[in-house]
mmCIF file of C-alpha atoms in Angstrom:
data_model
loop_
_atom_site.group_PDB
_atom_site.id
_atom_site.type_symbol
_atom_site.label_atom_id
_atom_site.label_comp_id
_atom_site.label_asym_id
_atom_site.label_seq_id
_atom_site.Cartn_x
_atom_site.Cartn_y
_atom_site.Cartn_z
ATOM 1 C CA UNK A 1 5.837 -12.193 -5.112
ATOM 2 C CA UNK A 2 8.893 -12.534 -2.819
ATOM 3 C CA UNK A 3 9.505 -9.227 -3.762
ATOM 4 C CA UNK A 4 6.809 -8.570 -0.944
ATOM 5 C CA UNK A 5 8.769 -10.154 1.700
ATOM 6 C CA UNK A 6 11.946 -8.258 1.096
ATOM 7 C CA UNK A 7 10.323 -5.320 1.172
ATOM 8 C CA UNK A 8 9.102 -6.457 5.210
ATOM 9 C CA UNK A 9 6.183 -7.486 4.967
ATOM 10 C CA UNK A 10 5.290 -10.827 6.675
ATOM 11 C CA UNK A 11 5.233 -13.694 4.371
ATOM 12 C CA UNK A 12 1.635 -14.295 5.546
ATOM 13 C CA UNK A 13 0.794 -11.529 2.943
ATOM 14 C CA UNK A 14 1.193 -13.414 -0.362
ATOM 15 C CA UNK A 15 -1.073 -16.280 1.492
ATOM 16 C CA UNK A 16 -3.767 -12.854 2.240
ATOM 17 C CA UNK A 17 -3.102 -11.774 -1.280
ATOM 18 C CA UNK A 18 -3.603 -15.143 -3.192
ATOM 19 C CA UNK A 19 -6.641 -16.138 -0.998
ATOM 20 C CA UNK A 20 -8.343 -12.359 -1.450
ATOM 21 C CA UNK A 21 -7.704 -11.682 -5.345
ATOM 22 C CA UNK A 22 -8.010 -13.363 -8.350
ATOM 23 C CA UNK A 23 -4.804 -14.107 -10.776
ATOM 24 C CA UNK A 24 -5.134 -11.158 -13.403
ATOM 25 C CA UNK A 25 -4.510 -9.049 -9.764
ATOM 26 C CA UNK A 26 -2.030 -10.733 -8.761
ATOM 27 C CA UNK A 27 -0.364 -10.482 -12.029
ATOM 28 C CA UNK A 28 -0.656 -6.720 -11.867
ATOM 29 C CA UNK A 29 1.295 -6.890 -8.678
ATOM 30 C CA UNK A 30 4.119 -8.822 -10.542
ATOM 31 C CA UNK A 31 4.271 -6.369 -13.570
ATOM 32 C CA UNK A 32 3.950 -3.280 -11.682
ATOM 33 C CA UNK A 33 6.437 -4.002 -9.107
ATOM 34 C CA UNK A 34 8.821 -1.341 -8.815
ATOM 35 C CA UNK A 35 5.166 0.631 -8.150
ATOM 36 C CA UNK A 36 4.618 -1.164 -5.566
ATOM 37 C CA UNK A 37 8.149 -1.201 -3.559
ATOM 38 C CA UNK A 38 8.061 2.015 -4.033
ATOM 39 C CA UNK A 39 4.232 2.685 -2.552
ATOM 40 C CA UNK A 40 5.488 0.572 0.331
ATOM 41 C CA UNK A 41 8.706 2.144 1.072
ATOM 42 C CA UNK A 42 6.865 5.764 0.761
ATOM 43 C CA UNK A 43 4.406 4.428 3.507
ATOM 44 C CA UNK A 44 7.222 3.250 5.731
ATOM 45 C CA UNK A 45 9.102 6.761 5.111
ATOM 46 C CA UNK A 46 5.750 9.103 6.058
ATOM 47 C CA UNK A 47 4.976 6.459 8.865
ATOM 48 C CA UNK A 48 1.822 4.217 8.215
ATOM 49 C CA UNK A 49 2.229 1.093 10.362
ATOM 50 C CA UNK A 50 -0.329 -1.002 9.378
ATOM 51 C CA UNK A 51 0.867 -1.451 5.412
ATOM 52 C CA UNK A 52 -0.472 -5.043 5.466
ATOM 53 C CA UNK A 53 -4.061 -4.306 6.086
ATOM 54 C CA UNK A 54 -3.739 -1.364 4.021
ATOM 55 C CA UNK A 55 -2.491 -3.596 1.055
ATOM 56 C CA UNK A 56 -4.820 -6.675 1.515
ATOM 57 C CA UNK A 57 -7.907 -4.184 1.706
ATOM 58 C CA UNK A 58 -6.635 -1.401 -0.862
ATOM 59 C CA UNK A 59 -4.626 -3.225 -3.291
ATOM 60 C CA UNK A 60 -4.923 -1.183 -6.075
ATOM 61 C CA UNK A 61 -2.842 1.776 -4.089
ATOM 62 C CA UNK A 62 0.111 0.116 -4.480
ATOM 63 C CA UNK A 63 -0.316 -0.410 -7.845
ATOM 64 C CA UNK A 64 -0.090 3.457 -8.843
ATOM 65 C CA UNK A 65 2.416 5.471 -9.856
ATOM 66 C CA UNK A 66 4.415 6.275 -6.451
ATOM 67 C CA UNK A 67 4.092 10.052 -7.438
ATOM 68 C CA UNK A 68 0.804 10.077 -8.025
ATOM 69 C CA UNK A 69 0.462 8.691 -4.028
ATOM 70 C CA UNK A 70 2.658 11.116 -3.069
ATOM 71 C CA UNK A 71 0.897 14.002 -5.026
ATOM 72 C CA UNK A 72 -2.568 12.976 -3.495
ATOM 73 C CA UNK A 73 -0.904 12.699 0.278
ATOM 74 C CA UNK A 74 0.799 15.982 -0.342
ATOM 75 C CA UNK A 75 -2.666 17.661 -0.727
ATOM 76 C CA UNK A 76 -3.106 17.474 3.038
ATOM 77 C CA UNK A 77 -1.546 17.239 6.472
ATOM 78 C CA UNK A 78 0.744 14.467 6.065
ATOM 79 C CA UNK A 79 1.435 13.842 9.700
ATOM 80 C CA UNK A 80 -1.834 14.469 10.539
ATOM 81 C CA UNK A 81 -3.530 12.231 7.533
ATOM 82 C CA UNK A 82 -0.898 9.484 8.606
ATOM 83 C CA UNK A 83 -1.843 9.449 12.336
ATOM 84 C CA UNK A 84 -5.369 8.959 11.435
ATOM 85 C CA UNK A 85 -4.765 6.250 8.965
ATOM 86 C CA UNK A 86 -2.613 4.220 11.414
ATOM 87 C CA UNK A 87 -5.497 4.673 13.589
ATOM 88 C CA UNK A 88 -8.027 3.479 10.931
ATOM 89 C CA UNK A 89 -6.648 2.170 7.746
ATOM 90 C CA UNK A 90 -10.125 3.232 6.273
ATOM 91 C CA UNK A 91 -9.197 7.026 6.591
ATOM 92 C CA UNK A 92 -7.766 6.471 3.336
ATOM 93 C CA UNK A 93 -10.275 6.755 1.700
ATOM 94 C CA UNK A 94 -10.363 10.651 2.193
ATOM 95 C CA UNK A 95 -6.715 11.069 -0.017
#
């Protein structure tokens, strides 16, 4: 799961990760990869700061089809949706 740290996240994630999930999870994360890269570099490009919390408590986000994040974010006020996410990562659960 380098893949994780050269996407920037800290490599204190994988340890988060491994201690949090079980292995069939963690193998999802290796076979949907490009899902995931993609999930993280969309949250980087609408501006969600906290991506590490985010993935270590809503794992199975990154694991979706990048459009259908982007289709469920482009139901509301991105901006406005981001700034309360990055204020609470919990906010996501109301995409």
């Amino acid at each position: 799961m380098k893949y994780l740290i050269d996407t920037g996240l800290s490599p204190e994630i994988i340890k988060k990760l491994e201690a949090k999930y079980d292995e069939s999870t963690l193998d999802l994360l290796k076979i949907e990869r490009d899902n995931v890269i993609e999930v993280i570099n969309y949250f980087k490009e609408i501006g969600i700061k906290d991506i590490e919390s985010l993935f270590v408590t809503y794992i199975e986000i990154f694991t979706r089809d990048v459009d259908d994040v982007k289709n469920a974010f482009n139901k509301h006020n991105i901006k406005e949706v981001v700034e309360k996410i990055n204020d609470d990562i919990f906010y996501i659960e109301n995409i």
